[in-house]
Short mmCIF file of C-alpha atoms and ligand atoms in Angstrom, two decimals:
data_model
loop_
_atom_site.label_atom_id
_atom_site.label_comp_id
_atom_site.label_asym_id
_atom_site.label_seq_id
_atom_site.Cartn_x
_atom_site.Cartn_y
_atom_site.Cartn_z
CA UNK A 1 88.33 177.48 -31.70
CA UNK A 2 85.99 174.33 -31.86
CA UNK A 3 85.08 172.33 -35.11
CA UNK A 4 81.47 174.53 -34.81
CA UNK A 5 83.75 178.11 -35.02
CA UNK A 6 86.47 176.74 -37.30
CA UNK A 7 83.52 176.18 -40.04
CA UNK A 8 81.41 179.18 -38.91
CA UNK A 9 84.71 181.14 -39.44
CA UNK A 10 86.43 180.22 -42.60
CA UNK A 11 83.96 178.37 -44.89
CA UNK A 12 81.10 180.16 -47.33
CA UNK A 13 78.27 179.49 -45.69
CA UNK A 14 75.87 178.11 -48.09
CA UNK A 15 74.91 175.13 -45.98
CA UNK A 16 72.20 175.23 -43.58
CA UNK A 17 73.86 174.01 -40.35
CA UNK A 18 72.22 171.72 -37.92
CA UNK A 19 73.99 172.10 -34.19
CA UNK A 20 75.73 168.46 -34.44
CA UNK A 21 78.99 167.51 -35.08
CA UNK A 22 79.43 164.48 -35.97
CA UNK A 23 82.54 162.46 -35.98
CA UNK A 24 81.64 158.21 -37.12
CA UNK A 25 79.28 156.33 -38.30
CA UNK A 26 79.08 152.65 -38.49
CA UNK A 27 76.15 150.57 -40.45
CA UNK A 28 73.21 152.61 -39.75
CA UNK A 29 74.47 154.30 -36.81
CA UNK A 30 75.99 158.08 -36.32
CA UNK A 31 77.76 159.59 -33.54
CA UNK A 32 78.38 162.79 -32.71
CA UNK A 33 81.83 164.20 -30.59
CA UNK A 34 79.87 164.14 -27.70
CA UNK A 35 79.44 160.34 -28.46
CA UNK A 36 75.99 160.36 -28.73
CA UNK A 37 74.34 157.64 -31.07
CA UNK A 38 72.12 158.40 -33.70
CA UNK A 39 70.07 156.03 -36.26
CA UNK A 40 70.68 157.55 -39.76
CA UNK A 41 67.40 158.56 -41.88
CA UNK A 42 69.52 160.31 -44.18
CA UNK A 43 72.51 158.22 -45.78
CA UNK A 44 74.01 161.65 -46.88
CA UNK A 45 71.19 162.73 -48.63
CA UNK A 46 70.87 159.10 -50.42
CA UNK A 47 74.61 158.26 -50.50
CA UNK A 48 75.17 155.51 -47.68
CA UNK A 49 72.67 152.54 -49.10
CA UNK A 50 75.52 150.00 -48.03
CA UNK A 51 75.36 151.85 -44.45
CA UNK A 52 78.67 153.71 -43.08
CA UNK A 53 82.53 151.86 -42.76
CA UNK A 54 81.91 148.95 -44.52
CA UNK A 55 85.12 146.84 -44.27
CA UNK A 56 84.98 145.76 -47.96
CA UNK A 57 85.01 149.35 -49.11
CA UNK A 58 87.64 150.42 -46.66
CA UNK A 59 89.70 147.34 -48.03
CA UNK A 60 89.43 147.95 -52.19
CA UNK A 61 90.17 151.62 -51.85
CA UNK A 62 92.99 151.20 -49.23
CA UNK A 63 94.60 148.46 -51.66
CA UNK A 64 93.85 150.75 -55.01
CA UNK A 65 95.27 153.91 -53.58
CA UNK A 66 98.39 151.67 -53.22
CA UNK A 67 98.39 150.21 -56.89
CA UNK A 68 97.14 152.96 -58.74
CA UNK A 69 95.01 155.95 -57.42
CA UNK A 70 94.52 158.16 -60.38
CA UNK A 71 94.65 157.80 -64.05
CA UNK A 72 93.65 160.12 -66.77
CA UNK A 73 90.74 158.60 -68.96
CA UNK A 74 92.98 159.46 -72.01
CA UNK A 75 94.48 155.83 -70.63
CA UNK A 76 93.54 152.41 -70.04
CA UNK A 77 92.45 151.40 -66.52
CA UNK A 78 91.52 147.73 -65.65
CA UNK A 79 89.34 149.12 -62.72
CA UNK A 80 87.67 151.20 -64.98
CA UNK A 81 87.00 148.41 -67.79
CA UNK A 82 85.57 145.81 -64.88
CA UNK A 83 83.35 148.59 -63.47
CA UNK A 84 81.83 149.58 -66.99
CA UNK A 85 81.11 146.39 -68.24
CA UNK A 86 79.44 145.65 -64.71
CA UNK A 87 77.70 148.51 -64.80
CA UNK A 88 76.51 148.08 -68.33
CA UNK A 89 75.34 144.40 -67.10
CA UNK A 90 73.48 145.53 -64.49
CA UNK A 91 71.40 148.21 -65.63
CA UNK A 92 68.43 148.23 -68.64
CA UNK A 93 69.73 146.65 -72.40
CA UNK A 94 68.75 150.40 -73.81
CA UNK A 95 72.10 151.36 -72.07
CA UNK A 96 75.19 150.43 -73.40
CA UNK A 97 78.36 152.78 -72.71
CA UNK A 98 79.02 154.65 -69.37
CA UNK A 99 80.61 157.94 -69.04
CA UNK A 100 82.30 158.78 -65.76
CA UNK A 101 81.87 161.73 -63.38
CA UNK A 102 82.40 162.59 -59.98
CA UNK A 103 79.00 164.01 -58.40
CA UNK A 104 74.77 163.91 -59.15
CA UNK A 105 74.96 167.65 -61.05
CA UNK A 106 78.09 166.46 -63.35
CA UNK A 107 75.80 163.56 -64.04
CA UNK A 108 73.39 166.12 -65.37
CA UNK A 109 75.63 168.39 -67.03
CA UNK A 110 77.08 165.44 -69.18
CA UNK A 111 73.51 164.08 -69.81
CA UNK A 112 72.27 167.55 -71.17
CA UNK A 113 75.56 168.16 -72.83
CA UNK A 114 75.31 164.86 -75.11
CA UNK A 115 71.60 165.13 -75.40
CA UNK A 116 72.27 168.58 -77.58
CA UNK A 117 75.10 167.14 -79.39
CA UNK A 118 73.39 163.93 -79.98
CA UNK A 119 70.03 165.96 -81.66
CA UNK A 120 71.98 169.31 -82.52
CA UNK A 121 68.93 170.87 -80.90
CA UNK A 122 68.93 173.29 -77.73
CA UNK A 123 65.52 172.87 -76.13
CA UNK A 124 65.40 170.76 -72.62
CA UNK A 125 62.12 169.74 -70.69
CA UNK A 126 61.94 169.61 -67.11
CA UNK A 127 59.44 169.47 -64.53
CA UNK A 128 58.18 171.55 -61.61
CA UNK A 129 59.69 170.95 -58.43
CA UNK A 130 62.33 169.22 -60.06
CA UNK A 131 65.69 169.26 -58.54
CA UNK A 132 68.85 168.12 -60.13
CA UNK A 133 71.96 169.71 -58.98
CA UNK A 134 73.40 173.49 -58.53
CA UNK A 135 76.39 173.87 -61.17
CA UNK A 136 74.93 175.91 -64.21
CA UNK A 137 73.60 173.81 -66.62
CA UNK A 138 72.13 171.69 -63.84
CA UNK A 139 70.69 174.63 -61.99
CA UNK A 140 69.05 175.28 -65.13
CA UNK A 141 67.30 172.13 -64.75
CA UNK A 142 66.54 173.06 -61.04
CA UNK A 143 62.83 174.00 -60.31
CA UNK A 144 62.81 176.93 -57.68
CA UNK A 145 63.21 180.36 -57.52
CA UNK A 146 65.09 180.55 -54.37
CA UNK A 147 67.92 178.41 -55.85
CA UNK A 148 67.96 180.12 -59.26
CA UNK A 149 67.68 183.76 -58.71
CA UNK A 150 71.34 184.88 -57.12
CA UNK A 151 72.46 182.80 -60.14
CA UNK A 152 70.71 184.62 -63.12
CA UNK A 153 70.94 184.62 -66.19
CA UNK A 154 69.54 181.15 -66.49
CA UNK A 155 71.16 178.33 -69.49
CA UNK A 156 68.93 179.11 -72.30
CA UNK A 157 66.64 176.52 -73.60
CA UNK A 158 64.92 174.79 -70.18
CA UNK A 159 61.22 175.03 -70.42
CA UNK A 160 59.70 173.72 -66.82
CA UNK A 161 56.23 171.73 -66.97
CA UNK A 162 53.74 170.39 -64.25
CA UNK A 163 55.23 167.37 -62.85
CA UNK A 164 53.35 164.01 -63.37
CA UNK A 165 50.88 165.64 -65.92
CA UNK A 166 51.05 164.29 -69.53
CA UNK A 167 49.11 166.95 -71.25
CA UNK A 168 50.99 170.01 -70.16
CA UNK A 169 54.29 168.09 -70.83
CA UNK A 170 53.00 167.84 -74.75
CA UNK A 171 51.99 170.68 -75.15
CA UNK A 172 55.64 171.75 -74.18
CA UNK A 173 57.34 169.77 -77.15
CA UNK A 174 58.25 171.41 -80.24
CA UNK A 175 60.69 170.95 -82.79
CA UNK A 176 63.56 172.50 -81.12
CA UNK A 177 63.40 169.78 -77.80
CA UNK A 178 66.16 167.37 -77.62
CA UNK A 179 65.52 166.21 -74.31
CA UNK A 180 63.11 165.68 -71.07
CA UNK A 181 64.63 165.51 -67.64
CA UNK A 182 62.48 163.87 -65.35
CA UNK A 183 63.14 162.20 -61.62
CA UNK A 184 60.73 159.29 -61.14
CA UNK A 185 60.64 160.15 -57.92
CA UNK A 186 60.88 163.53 -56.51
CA UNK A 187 62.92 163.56 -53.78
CA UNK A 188 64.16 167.16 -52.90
CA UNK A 189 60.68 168.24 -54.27
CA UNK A 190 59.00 165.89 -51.47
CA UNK A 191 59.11 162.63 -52.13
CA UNK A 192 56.65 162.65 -54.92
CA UNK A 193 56.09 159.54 -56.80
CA UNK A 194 55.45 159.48 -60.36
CA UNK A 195 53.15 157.42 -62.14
CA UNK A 196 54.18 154.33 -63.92
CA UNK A 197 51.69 155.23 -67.12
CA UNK A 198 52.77 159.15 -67.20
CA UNK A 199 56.29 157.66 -67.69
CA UNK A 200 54.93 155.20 -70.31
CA UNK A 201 53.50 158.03 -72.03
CA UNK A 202 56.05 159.79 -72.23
CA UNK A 203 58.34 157.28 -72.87
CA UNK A 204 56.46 156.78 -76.10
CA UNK A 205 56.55 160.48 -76.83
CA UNK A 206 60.24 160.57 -76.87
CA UNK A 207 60.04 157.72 -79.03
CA UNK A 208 57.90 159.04 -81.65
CA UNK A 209 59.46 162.51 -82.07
CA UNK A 210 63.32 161.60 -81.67
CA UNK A 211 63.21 162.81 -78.76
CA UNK A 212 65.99 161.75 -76.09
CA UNK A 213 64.27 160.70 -72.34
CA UNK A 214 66.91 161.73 -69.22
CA UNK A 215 66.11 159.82 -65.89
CA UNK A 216 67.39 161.17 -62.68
CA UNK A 217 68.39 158.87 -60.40
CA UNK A 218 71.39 160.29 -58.16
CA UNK A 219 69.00 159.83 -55.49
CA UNK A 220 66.72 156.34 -56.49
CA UNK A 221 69.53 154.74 -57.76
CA UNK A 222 71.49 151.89 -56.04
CA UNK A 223 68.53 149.80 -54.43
CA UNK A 224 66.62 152.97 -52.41
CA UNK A 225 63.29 152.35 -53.90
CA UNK A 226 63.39 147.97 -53.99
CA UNK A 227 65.09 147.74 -57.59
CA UNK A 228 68.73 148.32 -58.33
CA UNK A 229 66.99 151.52 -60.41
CA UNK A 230 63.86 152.89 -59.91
CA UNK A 231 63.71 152.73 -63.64
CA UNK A 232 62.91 148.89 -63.72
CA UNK A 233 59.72 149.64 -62.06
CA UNK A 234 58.88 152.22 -64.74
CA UNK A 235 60.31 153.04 -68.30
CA UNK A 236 63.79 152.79 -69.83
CA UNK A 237 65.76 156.13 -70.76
CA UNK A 238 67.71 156.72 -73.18
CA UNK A 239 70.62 158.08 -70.55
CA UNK A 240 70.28 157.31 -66.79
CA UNK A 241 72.03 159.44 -64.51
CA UNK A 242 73.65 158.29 -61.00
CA UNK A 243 76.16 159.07 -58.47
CA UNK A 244 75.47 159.76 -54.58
CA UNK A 245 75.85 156.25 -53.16
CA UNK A 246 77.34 154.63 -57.14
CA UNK A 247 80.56 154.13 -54.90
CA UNK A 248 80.20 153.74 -51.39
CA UNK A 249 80.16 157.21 -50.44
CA UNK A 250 83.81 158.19 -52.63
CA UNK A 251 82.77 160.74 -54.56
CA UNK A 252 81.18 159.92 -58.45
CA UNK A 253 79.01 160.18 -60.83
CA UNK A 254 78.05 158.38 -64.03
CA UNK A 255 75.82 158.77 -67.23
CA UNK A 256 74.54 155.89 -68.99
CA UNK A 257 73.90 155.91 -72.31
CA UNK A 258 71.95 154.33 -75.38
CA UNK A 259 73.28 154.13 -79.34
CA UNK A 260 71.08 157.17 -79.63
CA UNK A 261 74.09 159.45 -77.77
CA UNK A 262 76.73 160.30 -79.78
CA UNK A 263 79.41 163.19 -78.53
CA UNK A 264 82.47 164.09 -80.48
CA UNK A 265 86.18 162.76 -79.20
CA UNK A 266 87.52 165.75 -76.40
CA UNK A 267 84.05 167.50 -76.56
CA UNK A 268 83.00 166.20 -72.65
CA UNK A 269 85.94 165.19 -70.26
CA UNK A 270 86.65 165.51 -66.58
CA UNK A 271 90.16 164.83 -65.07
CA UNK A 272 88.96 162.52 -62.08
CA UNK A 273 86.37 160.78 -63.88
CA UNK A 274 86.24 157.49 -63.24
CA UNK A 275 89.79 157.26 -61.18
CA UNK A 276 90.44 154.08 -60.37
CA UNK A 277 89.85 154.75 -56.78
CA UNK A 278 86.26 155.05 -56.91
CA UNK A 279 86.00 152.84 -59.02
CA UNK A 280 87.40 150.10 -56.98
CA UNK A 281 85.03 151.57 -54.48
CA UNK A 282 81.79 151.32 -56.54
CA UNK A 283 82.93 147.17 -57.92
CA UNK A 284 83.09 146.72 -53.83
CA UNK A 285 79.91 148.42 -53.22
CA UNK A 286 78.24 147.28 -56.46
CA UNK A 287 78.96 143.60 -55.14
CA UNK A 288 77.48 144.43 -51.57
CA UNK A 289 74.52 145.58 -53.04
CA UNK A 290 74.09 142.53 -55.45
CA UNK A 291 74.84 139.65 -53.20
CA UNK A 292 73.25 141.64 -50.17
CA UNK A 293 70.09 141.87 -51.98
CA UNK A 294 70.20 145.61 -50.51
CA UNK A 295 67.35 146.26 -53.21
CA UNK A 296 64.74 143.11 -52.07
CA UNK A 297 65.51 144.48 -48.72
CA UNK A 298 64.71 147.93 -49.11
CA UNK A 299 61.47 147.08 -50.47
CA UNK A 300 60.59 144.62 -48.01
CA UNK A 301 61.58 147.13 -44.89
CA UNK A 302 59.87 150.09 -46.89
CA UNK A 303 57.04 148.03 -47.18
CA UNK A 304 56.85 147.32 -43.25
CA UNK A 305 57.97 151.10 -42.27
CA UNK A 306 55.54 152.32 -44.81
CA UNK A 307 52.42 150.61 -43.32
CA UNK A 308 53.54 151.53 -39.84
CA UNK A 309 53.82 155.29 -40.91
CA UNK A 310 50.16 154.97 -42.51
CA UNK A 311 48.75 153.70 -39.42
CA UNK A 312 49.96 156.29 -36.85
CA UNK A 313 46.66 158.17 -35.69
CA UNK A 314 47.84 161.87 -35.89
CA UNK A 315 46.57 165.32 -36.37
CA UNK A 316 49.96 166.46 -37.52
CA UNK A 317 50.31 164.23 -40.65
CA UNK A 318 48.49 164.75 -44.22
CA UNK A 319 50.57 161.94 -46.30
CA UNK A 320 53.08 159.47 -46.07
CA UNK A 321 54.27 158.56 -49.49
CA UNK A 322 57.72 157.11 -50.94
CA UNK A 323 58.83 153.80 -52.93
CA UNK A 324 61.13 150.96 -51.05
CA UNK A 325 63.13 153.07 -48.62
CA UNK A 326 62.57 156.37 -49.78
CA UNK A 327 59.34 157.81 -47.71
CA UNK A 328 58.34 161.29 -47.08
CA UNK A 329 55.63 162.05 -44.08
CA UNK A 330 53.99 165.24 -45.17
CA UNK A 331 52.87 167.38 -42.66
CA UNK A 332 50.31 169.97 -42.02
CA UNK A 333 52.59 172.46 -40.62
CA UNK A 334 56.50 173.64 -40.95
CA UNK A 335 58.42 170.60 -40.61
CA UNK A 336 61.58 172.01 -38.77
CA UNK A 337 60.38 171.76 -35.28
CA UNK A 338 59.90 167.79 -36.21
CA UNK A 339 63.40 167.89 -37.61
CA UNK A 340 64.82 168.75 -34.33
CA UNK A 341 62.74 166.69 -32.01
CA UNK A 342 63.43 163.86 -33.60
CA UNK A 343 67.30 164.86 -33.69
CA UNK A 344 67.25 164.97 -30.07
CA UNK A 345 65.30 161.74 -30.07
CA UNK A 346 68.46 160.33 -31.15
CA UNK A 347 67.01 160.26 -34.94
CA UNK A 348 68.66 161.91 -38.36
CA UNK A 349 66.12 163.10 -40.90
CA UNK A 350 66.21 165.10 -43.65
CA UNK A 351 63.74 167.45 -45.32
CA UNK A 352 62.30 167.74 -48.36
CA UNK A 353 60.53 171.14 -49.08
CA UNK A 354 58.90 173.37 -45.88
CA UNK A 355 56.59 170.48 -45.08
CA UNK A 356 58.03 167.17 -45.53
CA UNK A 357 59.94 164.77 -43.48
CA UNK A 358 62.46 162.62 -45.96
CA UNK A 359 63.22 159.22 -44.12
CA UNK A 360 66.75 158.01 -47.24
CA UNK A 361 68.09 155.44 -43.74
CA UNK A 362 70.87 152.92 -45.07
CA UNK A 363 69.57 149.75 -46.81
CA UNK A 364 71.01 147.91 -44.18
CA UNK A 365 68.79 149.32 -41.41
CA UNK A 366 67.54 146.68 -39.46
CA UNK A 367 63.75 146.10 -38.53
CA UNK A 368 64.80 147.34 -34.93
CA UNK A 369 66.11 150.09 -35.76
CA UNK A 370 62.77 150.98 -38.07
CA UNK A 371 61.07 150.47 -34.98
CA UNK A 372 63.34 152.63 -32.71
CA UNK A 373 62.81 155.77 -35.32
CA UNK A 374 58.69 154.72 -35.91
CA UNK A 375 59.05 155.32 -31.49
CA UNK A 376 60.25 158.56 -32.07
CA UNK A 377 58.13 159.22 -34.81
CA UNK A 378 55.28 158.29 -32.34
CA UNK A 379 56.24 160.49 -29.96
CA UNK A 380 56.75 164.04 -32.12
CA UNK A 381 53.97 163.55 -34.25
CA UNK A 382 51.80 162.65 -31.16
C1 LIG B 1 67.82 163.82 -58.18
C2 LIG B 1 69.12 164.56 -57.94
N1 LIG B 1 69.84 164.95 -58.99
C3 LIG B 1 71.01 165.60 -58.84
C4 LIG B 1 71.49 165.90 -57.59
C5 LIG B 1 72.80 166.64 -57.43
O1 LIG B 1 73.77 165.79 -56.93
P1 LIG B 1 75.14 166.40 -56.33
O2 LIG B 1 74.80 167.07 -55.04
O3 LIG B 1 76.02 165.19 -56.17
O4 LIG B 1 75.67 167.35 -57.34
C6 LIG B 1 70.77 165.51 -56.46
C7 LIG B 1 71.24 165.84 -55.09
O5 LIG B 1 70.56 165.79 -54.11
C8 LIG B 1 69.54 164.82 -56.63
O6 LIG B 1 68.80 164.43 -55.59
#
């Protein structure tokens, strides 16, 4: 049997498949066993921001998996202590400890987790089209029937409100809410951007009723939208979720916290939590990033690929939105036929929702490769 059968044959098939297989990438490059090239619009859904096989990253995890590849958070690490004081360094003052995961809905449980034991109250706010991850309490958070249903019953507790739209969120507060869960930009809900003064609003909401203010960003984090967070370019929360591309595509996931979270000893652990293999991985891709300037870059080349996108004359297209390097070209029709073309135009793309094409390339796209994708672009949406 081929890789396609082997799949088809013994895993659960939850994924949607796309008729590829593909074998290497390199920067912002793909290639599939039939050696075709690709340029990569999709980073993994938002995990390859340093681009694919970067040498540095291959290095620190070869040499950790040597020295020490696992070790129990119940001990010491010096990997661990350099990556959580850099972390801490790097992101806003609110945030001041870091608790280890390994993927974007861990993130989220842990954040939702500490957020009730930190208030002792139940009640979470989240917003409509929402998406944060598909474990339980996660999937809670999760706007969409389609993902829910199979799944029922539901965490108690979630309350979903109109995204973007102050009033209804208010109204939605009682006494019993611990926390809001908001993405500052949606990006499985179709690259919607938020706006900087809803956040400020409700930033001071959560301020004046004790109540604790959860951003999203597995998928802005790490440079995508022209700031190491998207946060910087709107409010501080009071915990901060990432993963996706926190570690150079190893698998993990972090919350970070303000004084306000408080969880008892042995309440929230997770075995590979912060193993010193990924975190080797995310000092070396942390320090690509920084010195890079992969976040100055991504705004610059989202500026350019954004104005190029705006200016393309066609019938097809009713908005192209996004922040930095995280764009979605909405469309007037299904998006899937788009999807393919531009597959077989040698581009990857993802979607976001029925009508939206999600451009998440590597931050270390280069201008010609923008313009080999905008050609392709060109030529579908034509
Ligand atoms: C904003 C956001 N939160 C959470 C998740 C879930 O991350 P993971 O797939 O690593 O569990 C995603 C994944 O796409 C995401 O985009």
């Amino acid at each position: 049997m081929n890789t396609k059968e082997l799949e088809d044959r013994y895993e659960v098939p939850v994924y949607p498949r796309r008729d590829i297989v593909l074998v290497r990438g390199k920067g912002a490059r793909l290639y599939d066993d039939r050696g075709r090239e690709y340029i990569d619009c999709a980073s993994n859904v938002g995990v390859s921001n340093i681009g694919h096989g970067h040498e540095e990253v291959a290095k620190a995890i070869h040499e950790q998996y040597l020295t020490l590849g696992n070790c129990y958070s119940m001990f010491y690490n010096p990997v661990r202590a350099r990556l959580a004081e850099r972390l801490i360094s790097l992101c806003p003052p609110r945030l001041r400890r870091v608790f280890f995961c390994n993927s974007g809905a861990e993130a989220v449980e842990g954040a939702i987790k500490f957020t009730r034991a930190s208030t002792g109250k139940g009640e979470i706010i989240a917003a409509m089209r929402g998406f944060h991850g598909k474990t339980l309490g996660a999937l809670a958070a999760t706007w969409g029937e389609e993902y829910q249903k199979p799944f029922t019953p539901m965490m108690p507790g979630m309350k979903h409100v109109p995204y973007n739209n102050f009033q209804k969120l208010s109204e939605a507060v009682s006494e019993g809410t611990a926390a809001i869960i908001l993405e500052l930009i949606q990006g499985e809900g179709g690259v919607r951007v938020g706006d900087r003064a809803y956040f400020e609003q409700v930033r001071q909401l959560c301020d004046q009723k004790g109540i604790l203010l959860i951003l999203d960003e597995v998928q802005t984090g790490f440079g995508r939208t022209g700031t190491l967070f998207a946060c910087e370019q709107f409010v501080e929360p009071d915990l901060l979720c990432v993963a996706k591309s926190i570690a150079g595509g190893i698998p993990m996931g972090a919350v970070l916290c303000s004084d306000a979270v408080k969880v008892p000893v042995k309440s929230h652990t997770s075995t590979f939590g912060g193993s010193p293999l990924a975190c080797a991985a995310a000092l070396a891709s942390l320090e690509i990033i920084v010195r890079d300037r992969l976040p100055e870059r991504a705004r610059t080349l989202g500026d350019y690929f954004l104005g190029e996108l705006r200016a393309i004359k066609s019938e097809k297209i009713r908005e192209v939105r996004g922040l930095g390097l995280m764009i979605g070209i909405e469309l007037k029709e299904k998006v899937g036929p788009s999807i393919q073309a531009l597959m077989e135009n040698g581009v990857i793309a993802l979607l976001a929702g029925a009508t939206v094409i999600r451009l998440l390339p590597p931050l270390v796209i280069t201008r010609e490769e923008i313009d080999l994708v905008l050609s392709a672009l060109k030529k579908i949406l034509a």
